[in-house]
mmCIF file of C-alpha atoms in Angstrom:
data_model
loop_
_atom_site.group_PDB
_atom_site.id
_atom_site.type_symbol
_atom_site.label_atom_id
_atom_site.label_comp_id
_atom_site.label_asym_id
_atom_site.label_seq_id
_atom_site.Cartn_x
_atom_site.Cartn_y
_atom_site.Cartn_z
ATOM 1 C CA MET A 28 38.933 18.794 6.295
ATOM 2 C CA ILE A 29 36.688 15.984 7.515
ATOM 3 C CA LYS A 30 36.819 12.576 5.822
ATOM 4 C CA ILE A 31 33.745 10.344 5.802
ATOM 5 C CA VAL A 32 33.718 6.696 4.756
ATOM 6 C CA THR A 33 30.226 5.783 3.593
ATOM 7 C CA ILE A 34 29.207 2.109 3.688
ATOM 8 C CA ILE A 35 26.437 1.024 1.327
ATOM 9 C CA GLY A 36 25.454 -2.259 -0.246
ATOM 10 C CA ALA A 37 21.715 -2.584 -0.754
ATOM 11 C CA ARG A 38 19.251 -0.885 -3.039
ATOM 12 C CA PRO A 39 17.514 1.428 -0.492
ATOM 13 C CA GLN A 40 20.898 2.600 0.775
ATOM 14 C CA PHE A 41 21.903 3.846 -2.669
ATOM 15 C CA ILE A 42 18.905 6.162 -2.691
ATOM 16 C CA LYS A 43 19.589 7.506 0.787
ATOM 17 C CA ALA A 44 23.282 7.922 0.052
ATOM 18 C CA ALA A 45 22.502 9.861 -3.128
ATOM 19 C CA VAL A 46 20.839 12.553 -1.012
ATOM 20 C CA VAL A 47 23.688 12.890 1.473
ATOM 21 C CA SER A 48 26.423 12.582 -1.164
ATOM 22 C CA ARG A 49 24.872 15.477 -3.068
ATOM 23 C CA ALA A 50 24.898 17.549 0.129
ATOM 24 C CA ILE A 51 28.520 16.567 0.793
ATOM 25 C CA ALA A 52 29.511 17.646 -2.717
ATOM 26 C CA SER A 53 28.059 21.089 -2.019
ATOM 27 C CA ARG A 54 30.474 21.439 0.936
ATOM 28 C CA SER A 55 33.534 19.931 -0.764
ATOM 29 C CA GLU A 56 35.902 22.454 0.776
ATOM 30 C CA GLU A 57 34.996 21.165 4.251
ATOM 31 C CA ILE A 58 34.203 17.468 3.866
ATOM 32 C CA ILE A 59 35.197 14.617 1.547
ATOM 33 C CA GLU A 60 33.542 11.254 1.102
ATOM 34 C CA VAL A 61 34.952 7.804 0.343
ATOM 35 C CA ILE A 62 32.215 5.411 -0.820
ATOM 36 C CA VAL A 63 32.459 1.683 -0.087
ATOM 37 C CA HIS A 64 30.038 -0.648 -1.871
ATOM 38 C CA THR A 65 29.962 -4.011 -0.114
ATOM 39 C CA GLY A 66 28.280 -5.771 -3.031
ATOM 40 C CA GLN A 67 25.344 -7.009 -0.945
ATOM 41 C CA HIS A 68 23.094 -6.366 -3.952
ATOM 42 C CA PHE A 69 25.183 -7.754 -6.755
ATOM 43 C CA ASP A 70 22.600 -7.993 -9.535
ATOM 44 C CA SER A 71 23.274 -5.223 -12.066
ATOM 45 C CA ASN A 72 19.576 -4.336 -12.204
ATOM 46 C CA MET A 73 19.593 -3.836 -8.437
ATOM 47 C CA SER A 74 22.921 -2.071 -8.052
ATOM 48 C CA ASP A 75 24.817 -0.622 -11.006
ATOM 49 C CA ILE A 76 21.770 1.045 -12.531
ATOM 50 C CA PHE A 77 21.246 3.010 -9.341
ATOM 51 C CA PHE A 78 24.648 4.650 -9.497
ATOM 52 C CA ASP A 79 24.000 5.622 -13.109
ATOM 53 C CA GLU A 80 20.495 7.048 -12.840
ATOM 54 C CA LEU A 81 20.862 8.689 -9.411
ATOM 55 C CA ASP A 82 24.175 10.372 -10.257
ATOM 56 C CA ILE A 83 25.870 8.787 -7.256
ATOM 57 C CA PRO A 84 29.672 8.955 -7.448
ATOM 58 C CA LYS A 85 31.123 5.586 -8.388
ATOM 59 C CA PRO A 86 32.323 3.656 -5.313
ATOM 60 C CA ASP A 87 35.958 4.106 -4.366
ATOM 61 C CA TYR A 88 35.905 0.501 -3.164
ATOM 62 C CA HIS A 89 33.772 -2.401 -4.351
ATOM 63 C CA LEU A 90 34.133 -5.329 -1.966
ATOM 64 C CA GLY A 91 32.189 -7.874 -4.009
ATOM 65 C CA VAL A 92 30.556 -9.576 -1.014
ATOM 66 C CA GLY A 93 27.088 -10.981 -1.599
ATOM 67 C CA GLY A 94 25.008 -14.069 -2.110
ATOM 68 C CA GLY A 95 25.790 -15.774 1.195
ATOM 69 C CA SER A 96 23.935 -16.196 4.468
ATOM 70 C CA HIS A 97 23.639 -13.341 6.962
ATOM 71 C CA GLY A 98 26.584 -14.663 8.936
ATOM 72 C CA GLN A 99 28.753 -15.245 5.884
ATOM 73 C CA ASN A 100 28.020 -11.823 4.401
ATOM 74 C CA THR A 101 28.545 -9.933 7.642
ATOM 75 C CA GLY A 102 31.806 -11.713 8.412
ATOM 76 C CA ARG A 103 33.293 -11.187 4.951
ATOM 77 C CA MET A 104 32.222 -7.561 4.865
ATOM 78 C CA LEU A 105 33.643 -6.926 8.323
ATOM 79 C CA GLU A 106 37.070 -8.165 7.310
ATOM 80 C CA LYS A 107 37.182 -6.193 4.066
ATOM 81 C CA ILE A 108 35.751 -2.990 5.530
ATOM 82 C CA GLU A 109 38.365 -3.087 8.278
ATOM 83 C CA ASP A 110 41.101 -3.069 5.629
ATOM 84 C CA VAL A 111 39.525 -0.023 3.983
ATOM 85 C CA LEU A 112 39.265 1.873 7.250
ATOM 86 C CA LEU A 113 42.856 1.136 8.191
ATOM 87 C CA ASN A 114 43.890 2.514 4.813
ATOM 88 C CA GLU A 115 41.617 5.592 4.747
ATOM 89 C CA LYS A 116 41.669 6.592 8.448
ATOM 90 C CA PRO A 117 38.367 8.543 8.318
ATOM 91 C CA ASN A 118 36.931 10.866 10.949
ATOM 92 C CA TYR A 119 33.552 9.114 10.723
ATOM 93 C CA VAL A 120 31.964 6.036 9.218
ATOM 94 C CA LEU A 121 28.494 6.743 7.831
ATOM 95 C CA VAL A 122 26.021 3.835 7.675
ATOM 96 C CA TYR A 123 22.414 3.636 6.514
ATOM 97 C CA GLY A 124 19.390 1.622 7.537
ATOM 98 C CA ASP A 125 19.411 -1.945 8.769
ATOM 99 C CA THR A 126 21.221 -4.321 6.409
ATOM 100 C CA ASP A 127 24.163 -6.676 6.896
ATOM 101 C CA SER A 128 26.313 -3.954 5.307
ATOM 102 C CA THR A 129 25.129 -1.544 8.014
ATOM 103 C CA LEU A 130 26.102 -3.851 10.845
ATOM 104 C CA ALA A 131 29.423 -4.883 9.292
ATOM 105 C CA GLY A 132 30.432 -1.262 8.729
ATOM 106 C CA THR A 133 29.484 -0.380 12.277
ATOM 107 C CA LEU A 134 31.398 -3.249 13.880
ATOM 108 C CA ALA A 135 34.508 -2.626 11.786
ATOM 109 C CA ALA A 136 34.499 1.052 12.744
ATOM 110 C CA VAL A 137 33.909 0.754 16.494
ATOM 111 C CA LYS A 138 36.586 -1.939 16.843
ATOM 112 C CA LEU A 139 39.006 0.623 15.392
ATOM 113 C CA HIS A 140 37.612 3.417 17.606
ATOM 114 C CA ILE A 141 36.193 5.316 14.629
ATOM 115 C CA PRO A 142 32.875 7.032 15.477
ATOM 116 C CA VAL A 143 29.818 5.818 13.571
ATOM 117 C CA ALA A 144 27.005 8.035 12.290
ATOM 118 C CA HIS A 145 23.780 6.124 11.626
ATOM 119 C CA VAL A 146 21.257 7.520 9.168
ATOM 120 C CA GLU A 147 17.693 6.283 9.833
ATOM 121 C CA ALA A 148 18.384 5.483 13.468
ATOM 122 C CA GLY A 149 15.760 4.564 16.041
ATOM 123 C CA LEU A 150 13.388 2.481 13.941
ATOM 124 C CA ARG A 151 11.878 -0.526 15.680
ATOM 125 C CA SER A 152 9.448 -3.205 14.537
ATOM 126 C CA PHE A 153 9.815 -4.950 17.926
ATOM 127 C CA ASN A 154 10.154 -8.255 16.076
ATOM 128 C CA ARG A 155 13.553 -9.698 16.903
ATOM 129 C CA LYS A 156 13.050 -12.578 14.504
ATOM 130 C CA MET A 157 13.788 -10.113 11.706
ATOM 131 C CA PRO A 158 17.544 -9.875 10.989
ATOM 132 C CA GLU A 159 17.019 -6.198 10.193
ATOM 133 C CA GLU A 160 15.740 -5.527 13.723
ATOM 134 C CA ILE A 161 18.892 -6.936 15.294
ATOM 135 C CA ASN A 162 21.039 -4.940 12.869
ATOM 136 C CA ARG A 163 19.208 -1.735 13.821
ATOM 137 C CA ILE A 164 19.508 -2.231 17.553
ATOM 138 C CA LEU A 165 23.190 -3.134 17.526
ATOM 139 C CA THR A 166 24.050 -0.285 15.160
ATOM 140 C CA ASP A 167 22.173 2.294 17.209
ATOM 141 C CA HIS A 168 23.814 1.285 20.463
ATOM 142 C CA ALA A 169 27.277 1.378 18.882
ATOM 143 C CA SER A 170 26.821 4.720 17.082
ATOM 144 C CA GLU A 171 28.133 8.093 18.143
ATOM 145 C CA ILE A 172 25.639 10.145 16.117
ATOM 146 C CA LEU A 173 22.096 8.909 15.515
ATOM 147 C CA PHE A 174 20.197 10.692 12.751
ATOM 148 C CA THR A 175 16.510 9.973 13.305
ATOM 149 C CA PRO A 176 13.777 10.338 10.661
ATOM 150 C CA THR A 177 10.772 10.721 12.985
ATOM 151 C CA LEU A 178 9.798 11.664 16.525
ATOM 152 C CA THR A 179 8.772 8.041 17.072
ATOM 153 C CA ALA A 180 12.365 7.004 16.376
ATOM 154 C CA VAL A 181 13.608 9.533 18.931
ATOM 155 C CA LYS A 182 11.238 8.093 21.546
ATOM 156 C CA ASN A 183 12.461 4.563 20.815
ATOM 157 C CA LEU A 184 16.066 5.574 21.432
ATOM 158 C CA ASN A 185 15.134 7.459 24.596
ATOM 159 C CA ASN A 186 13.303 4.390 25.882
ATOM 160 C CA GLU A 187 16.457 2.314 25.342
ATOM 161 C CA GLY A 188 18.534 4.711 27.404
ATOM 162 C CA ILE A 189 20.659 6.112 24.587
ATOM 163 C CA ASP A 190 22.319 9.431 25.449
ATOM 164 C CA SER A 191 20.027 12.137 24.076
ATOM 165 C CA SER A 192 23.016 14.300 23.122
ATOM 166 C CA LYS A 193 23.850 11.731 20.420
ATOM 167 C CA ILE A 194 20.399 11.944 18.812
ATOM 168 C CA LYS A 195 19.825 14.366 15.928
ATOM 169 C CA GLN A 196 16.264 14.595 14.597
ATOM 170 C CA VAL A 197 16.744 15.554 10.935
ATOM 171 C CA GLY A 198 13.745 14.065 9.121
ATOM 172 C CA ASP A 199 13.891 11.408 6.443
ATOM 173 C CA VAL A 200 16.409 11.484 3.598
ATOM 174 C CA MET A 201 13.984 9.383 1.560
ATOM 175 C CA TYR A 202 11.626 12.350 1.542
ATOM 176 C CA ASP A 203 14.455 14.495 0.176
ATOM 177 C CA ALA A 204 14.921 11.915 -2.569
ATOM 178 C CA ALA A 205 11.203 11.703 -3.361
ATOM 179 C CA ILE A 206 11.067 15.465 -3.879
ATOM 180 C CA TYR A 207 14.273 15.666 -5.922
ATOM 181 C CA TYR A 208 13.730 12.677 -8.200
ATOM 182 C CA GLY A 209 9.947 12.859 -8.295
ATOM 183 C CA LYS A 210 10.217 15.928 -10.508
ATOM 184 C CA LYS A 211 12.199 13.983 -13.095
ATOM 185 C CA VAL A 212 10.251 10.817 -13.639
ATOM 186 C CA GLU A 213 7.366 12.121 -15.699
ATOM 187 C CA GLN A 214 9.614 13.455 -18.445
ATOM 188 C CA ASN A 215 9.493 11.326 -21.585
ATOM 189 C CA ASN A 216 8.715 8.182 -19.621
ATOM 190 C CA THR A 217 6.803 5.513 -21.545
ATOM 191 C CA LEU A 218 6.863 2.807 -18.885
ATOM 192 C CA LEU A 219 3.099 2.790 -18.246
ATOM 193 C CA GLN A 220 2.471 2.452 -21.951
ATOM 194 C CA GLU A 221 5.008 -0.363 -22.238
ATOM 195 C CA LEU A 222 3.366 -2.242 -19.361
ATOM 196 C CA LYS A 223 -0.097 -1.589 -20.838
ATOM 197 C CA ILE A 224 -1.451 0.053 -17.705
ATOM 198 C CA GLU A 225 -3.215 3.325 -16.964
ATOM 199 C CA SER A 226 -2.591 5.704 -14.095
ATOM 200 C CA LYS A 227 -4.601 4.829 -10.955
ATOM 201 C CA LYS A 228 -5.910 1.629 -12.523
ATOM 202 C CA TYR A 229 -3.324 -0.823 -11.172
ATOM 203 C CA ALA A 230 -1.677 -1.854 -7.921
ATOM 204 C CA LEU A 231 2.062 -2.128 -7.285
ATOM 205 C CA VAL A 232 3.467 -4.998 -5.193
ATOM 206 C CA THR A 233 6.930 -5.645 -3.779
ATOM 207 C CA LEU A 234 7.966 -8.653 -1.671
ATOM 208 C CA HIS A 235 11.422 -9.570 -0.427
ATOM 209 C CA ARG A 236 11.458 -10.069 3.371
ATOM 210 C CA ALA A 237 12.692 -13.499 4.461
ATOM 211 C CA GLU A 238 9.731 -13.910 6.808
ATOM 212 C CA ASN A 239 7.445 -13.847 3.751
ATOM 213 C CA VAL A 240 9.372 -15.274 0.836
ATOM 214 C CA ASP A 241 11.087 -18.114 2.723
ATOM 215 C CA ASP A 242 7.791 -19.370 4.124
ATOM 216 C CA LYS A 243 5.718 -21.270 1.570
ATOM 217 C CA ASN A 244 2.462 -20.852 3.488
ATOM 218 C CA ARG A 245 2.875 -17.100 4.009
ATOM 219 C CA LEU A 246 3.893 -16.502 0.412
ATOM 220 C CA SER A 247 0.987 -18.554 -0.902
ATOM 221 C CA SER A 248 -1.484 -16.795 1.416
ATOM 222 C CA ILE A 249 -0.291 -13.369 0.304
ATOM 223 C CA LEU A 250 -0.760 -14.202 -3.358
ATOM 224 C CA LYS A 251 -4.233 -15.602 -2.687
ATOM 225 C CA GLY A 252 -5.157 -12.341 -0.993
ATOM 226 C CA LEU A 253 -3.781 -10.228 -3.828
ATOM 227 C CA ASN A 254 -5.835 -12.284 -6.264
ATOM 228 C CA HIS A 255 -8.897 -10.390 -4.990
ATOM 229 C CA TYR A 256 -7.710 -7.086 -6.465
ATOM 230 C CA LYS A 257 -10.031 -5.983 -9.251
ATOM 231 C CA ASN A 258 -7.374 -4.630 -11.636
ATOM 232 C CA LYS A 259 -3.917 -5.582 -12.810
ATOM 233 C CA ILE A 260 -1.060 -5.868 -10.311
ATOM 234 C CA ILE A 261 2.504 -5.003 -11.319
ATOM 235 C CA TRP A 262 5.147 -6.970 -9.417
ATOM 236 C CA PRO A 263 8.856 -6.171 -9.942
ATOM 237 C CA LEU A 264 10.204 -9.532 -8.845
ATOM 238 C CA HIS A 265 13.113 -9.602 -6.408
ATOM 239 C CA PRO A 266 15.662 -12.352 -7.324
ATOM 240 C CA ARG A 267 15.289 -13.935 -3.875
ATOM 241 C CA THR A 268 11.514 -14.127 -4.246
ATOM 242 C CA LYS A 269 11.788 -15.559 -7.745
ATOM 243 C CA LYS A 270 13.910 -18.448 -6.476
ATOM 244 C CA ARG A 271 11.445 -19.224 -3.707
ATOM 245 C CA LEU A 272 8.430 -19.175 -6.023
ATOM 246 C CA GLU A 273 10.153 -21.665 -8.293
ATOM 247 C CA SER A 274 11.289 -23.973 -5.494
ATOM 248 C CA PHE A 275 7.872 -23.897 -3.770
ATOM 249 C CA GLY A 276 5.995 -24.411 -7.050
ATOM 250 C CA ILE A 277 3.602 -21.545 -6.285
ATOM 251 C CA ALA A 278 1.472 -20.369 -9.204
ATOM 252 C CA ILE A 279 1.190 -16.651 -9.940
ATOM 253 C CA PRO A 280 -2.422 -15.353 -10.016
ATOM 254 C CA GLN A 281 -3.569 -14.202 -13.439
ATOM 255 C CA ASN A 282 -4.093 -10.609 -12.331
ATOM 256 C CA ILE A 283 -0.381 -10.256 -11.471
ATOM 257 C CA SER A 284 2.109 -9.180 -14.144
ATOM 258 C CA ILE A 285 5.712 -10.023 -13.299
ATOM 259 C CA VAL A 286 8.446 -7.594 -14.365
ATOM 260 C CA ASP A 287 12.192 -7.689 -13.805
ATOM 261 C CA PRO A 288 13.721 -5.535 -11.042
ATOM 262 C CA ILE A 289 13.539 -1.905 -12.093
ATOM 263 C CA GLY A 290 15.533 1.231 -11.404
ATOM 264 C CA TYR A 291 14.598 3.775 -8.787
ATOM 265 C CA LEU A 292 13.215 6.345 -11.199
ATOM 266 C CA ASP A 293 10.914 3.787 -12.825
ATOM 267 C CA MET A 294 9.881 2.645 -9.367
ATOM 268 C CA ILE A 295 8.910 6.194 -8.429
ATOM 269 C CA LEU A 296 6.835 6.465 -11.596
ATOM 270 C CA LEU A 297 4.989 3.233 -10.780
ATOM 271 C CA GLU A 298 4.445 4.348 -7.175
ATOM 272 C CA LYS A 299 3.115 7.781 -8.105
ATOM 273 C CA ASN A 300 0.622 6.374 -10.597
ATOM 274 C CA ALA A 301 -0.571 3.326 -8.632
ATOM 275 C CA GLU A 302 -4.054 3.159 -7.148
ATOM 276 C CA LEU A 303 -2.542 1.384 -4.155
ATOM 277 C CA ILE A 304 0.710 -0.263 -3.074
ATOM 278 C CA ALA A 305 1.157 -3.566 -1.224
ATOM 279 C CA THR A 306 4.635 -4.232 0.155
ATOM 280 C CA ASP A 307 6.825 -5.667 2.899
ATOM 281 C CA SER A 308 9.458 -2.984 2.324
ATOM 282 C CA GLY A 309 9.897 -0.251 4.895
ATOM 283 C CA GLY A 310 11.128 2.202 2.282
ATOM 284 C CA VAL A 311 8.238 1.606 -0.087
ATOM 285 C CA GLN A 312 5.742 2.169 2.735
ATOM 286 C CA LYS A 313 7.125 5.673 3.162
ATOM 287 C CA GLU A 314 7.367 6.353 -0.549
ATOM 288 C CA ALA A 315 3.694 5.489 -0.888
ATOM 289 C CA TYR A 316 2.956 8.220 1.651
ATOM 290 C CA PHE A 317 5.258 10.709 -0.064
ATOM 291 C CA HIS A 318 3.348 10.145 -3.312
ATOM 292 C CA LYS A 319 -0.073 10.150 -1.587
ATOM 293 C CA VAL A 320 -0.873 6.502 -2.396
ATOM 294 C CA PRO A 321 -2.605 4.158 0.106
ATOM 295 C CA CYS A 322 -0.398 1.302 1.305
ATOM 296 C CA ILE A 323 -0.970 -2.244 2.535
ATOM 297 C CA THR A 324 1.877 -3.683 4.604
ATOM 298 C CA LEU A 325 2.315 -7.423 4.091
ATOM 299 C CA ARG A 326 4.022 -7.890 7.464
ATOM 300 C CA ASP A 327 2.819 -8.414 11.019
ATOM 301 C CA GLN A 328 4.250 -5.095 12.192
ATOM 302 C CA THR A 329 5.932 -1.982 10.808
ATOM 303 C CA GLU A 330 8.664 0.430 11.891
ATOM 304 C CA TRP A 331 6.566 3.284 10.511
ATOM 305 C CA ILE A 332 3.712 3.191 13.020
ATOM 306 C CA GLU A 333 2.875 6.847 12.388
ATOM 307 C CA LEU A 334 1.634 5.816 8.926
ATOM 308 C CA VAL A 335 -0.773 3.313 10.488
ATOM 309 C CA GLU A 336 -1.945 5.871 13.037
ATOM 310 C CA GLN A 337 -2.465 8.359 10.212
ATOM 311 C CA GLY A 338 -4.626 5.870 8.303
ATOM 312 C CA ALA A 339 -2.342 5.763 5.261
ATOM 313 C CA ASN A 340 -1.077 2.256 5.935
ATOM 314 C CA ILE A 341 -2.971 -0.963 6.717
ATOM 315 C CA ILE A 342 -1.109 -3.893 8.280
ATOM 316 C CA THR A 343 -2.369 -7.278 7.090
ATOM 317 C CA GLY A 344 0.470 -9.710 7.628
ATOM 318 C CA ALA A 345 0.103 -12.710 5.341
ATOM 319 C CA ASN A 346 -3.575 -13.252 6.153
ATOM 320 C CA THR A 347 -5.526 -13.824 2.940
ATOM 321 C CA ASN A 348 -8.801 -12.383 4.240
ATOM 322 C CA ALA A 349 -7.115 -9.360 5.810
ATOM 323 C CA ILE A 350 -5.360 -8.603 2.530
ATOM 324 C CA SER A 351 -8.592 -8.953 0.583
ATOM 325 C CA ASP A 352 -10.412 -6.604 2.977
ATOM 326 C CA ALA A 353 -7.558 -4.078 2.912
ATOM 327 C CA LEU A 354 -7.612 -3.959 -0.879
ATOM 328 C CA THR A 355 -11.156 -2.643 -0.691
ATOM 329 C CA LYS A 356 -10.555 -0.314 2.239
ATOM 330 C CA ALA A 357 -7.305 1.219 0.950
ATOM 331 C CA VAL A 358 -8.799 2.679 -2.220
ATOM 332 C CA THR A 359 -11.424 4.592 -0.226
ATOM 333 C CA VAL A 360 -9.124 6.478 2.178
ATOM 334 C CA ASN A 361 -9.512 10.249 2.398
ATOM 335 C CA SER A 362 -6.667 12.006 0.577
ATOM 336 C CA ILE A 363 -6.403 14.586 3.375
ATOM 337 C CA ILE A 364 -4.481 12.061 5.500
ATOM 338 C CA PHE A 365 -1.462 12.546 3.260
ATOM 339 C CA GLU A 366 -1.112 16.242 4.037
ATOM 340 C CA THR A 367 0.629 15.925 7.434
ATOM 341 C CA PRO A 368 4.438 16.394 7.126
ATOM 342 C CA LEU A 369 5.558 13.345 9.088
ATOM 343 C CA TYR A 370 9.090 13.143 7.699
ATOM 344 C CA GLY A 371 10.633 16.585 7.807
ATOM 345 C CA ASN A 372 10.830 19.360 5.249
ATOM 346 C CA GLY A 373 13.069 17.847 2.573
ATOM 347 C CA THR A 374 16.401 19.181 3.929
ATOM 348 C CA SER A 375 17.526 16.093 5.846
ATOM 349 C CA GLY A 376 20.646 15.520 3.756
ATOM 350 C CA GLN A 377 21.950 19.020 4.350
ATOM 351 C CA GLN A 378 21.197 18.783 8.073
ATOM 352 C CA ILE A 379 23.231 15.567 8.287
ATOM 353 C CA VAL A 380 26.239 17.136 6.597
ATOM 354 C CA ASP A 381 25.974 20.248 8.774
ATOM 355 C CA ALA A 382 25.973 18.082 11.905
ATOM 356 C CA LEU A 383 29.014 16.082 10.785
ATOM 357 C CA ILE A 384 31.008 19.218 10.027
ATOM 358 C CA GLN A 385 30.037 20.943 13.262
ATOM 359 C CA LYS A 386 30.789 17.851 15.358
#
């Protein structure tokens, strides 16, 4: 019997973990999972609701770490995760993505000589000013098994000299999730009616990256660009972004409707029915593609360069004019660009579990 300790703490990780946890449950006679929630996302709307609606097993450990700086969070998590690992003695530690929780789980494990498996390995924005980029690089180079979502990710790891025998190209677990949960969201859902919007007659916006929301000029420029959109914009407001808007005194354009953070299923519904999506989230960029919706990336670069090459994603940064131009261009893209299977065949979760058991 193989024991896995899974480290999660942020909203996108809950979604990814739901896919793999479901695959683990189907092989319960061979593998067991212990889930550790660091508490990095501590708002109930951004954490607890995910466990309920995605049918993720409740965490075996809740560390309650969150709200501090990157250094504070990582240090506190590292100490508490180490205690868990000493108690559980797992065969592997499974980490996801690029958050402080990812790095803390990785460091705690390797210091104890426990092999790390990294889901969504190999992504690079090549912008080392982003904390997430540093987390990715350090995690990849410390991991024993690197589960990559794309061929681009494999090439990145090869270019950095990582042993190719450690790399497992499995596709993207987020695509698994989009298929599985996408079938559920249309049933008895009145969200569009409640928000007074019609399908394909609104845009969806998400903003949370420090490079955007901590910079008054960038945040203001982005909103000025979005003000050129002809229809209503729905913006589920991240708590971090809300604080910055208030402290900067930035006015919200009239075409933007602010809503509280929403659950994953409601987010899928809004993504599927949007005319276009504008975001600085890596996960949302992919979900836009899964649901065949044009995307504008409000960052200066993206980890998902295949989406840009495919024509499904337009990078604008925080440039007001570039955003305005992209709003017009995005709604005219040919739908055929969404037909290429860039992210696997929807069996990534099962491939990950198979690899862990066989290892």
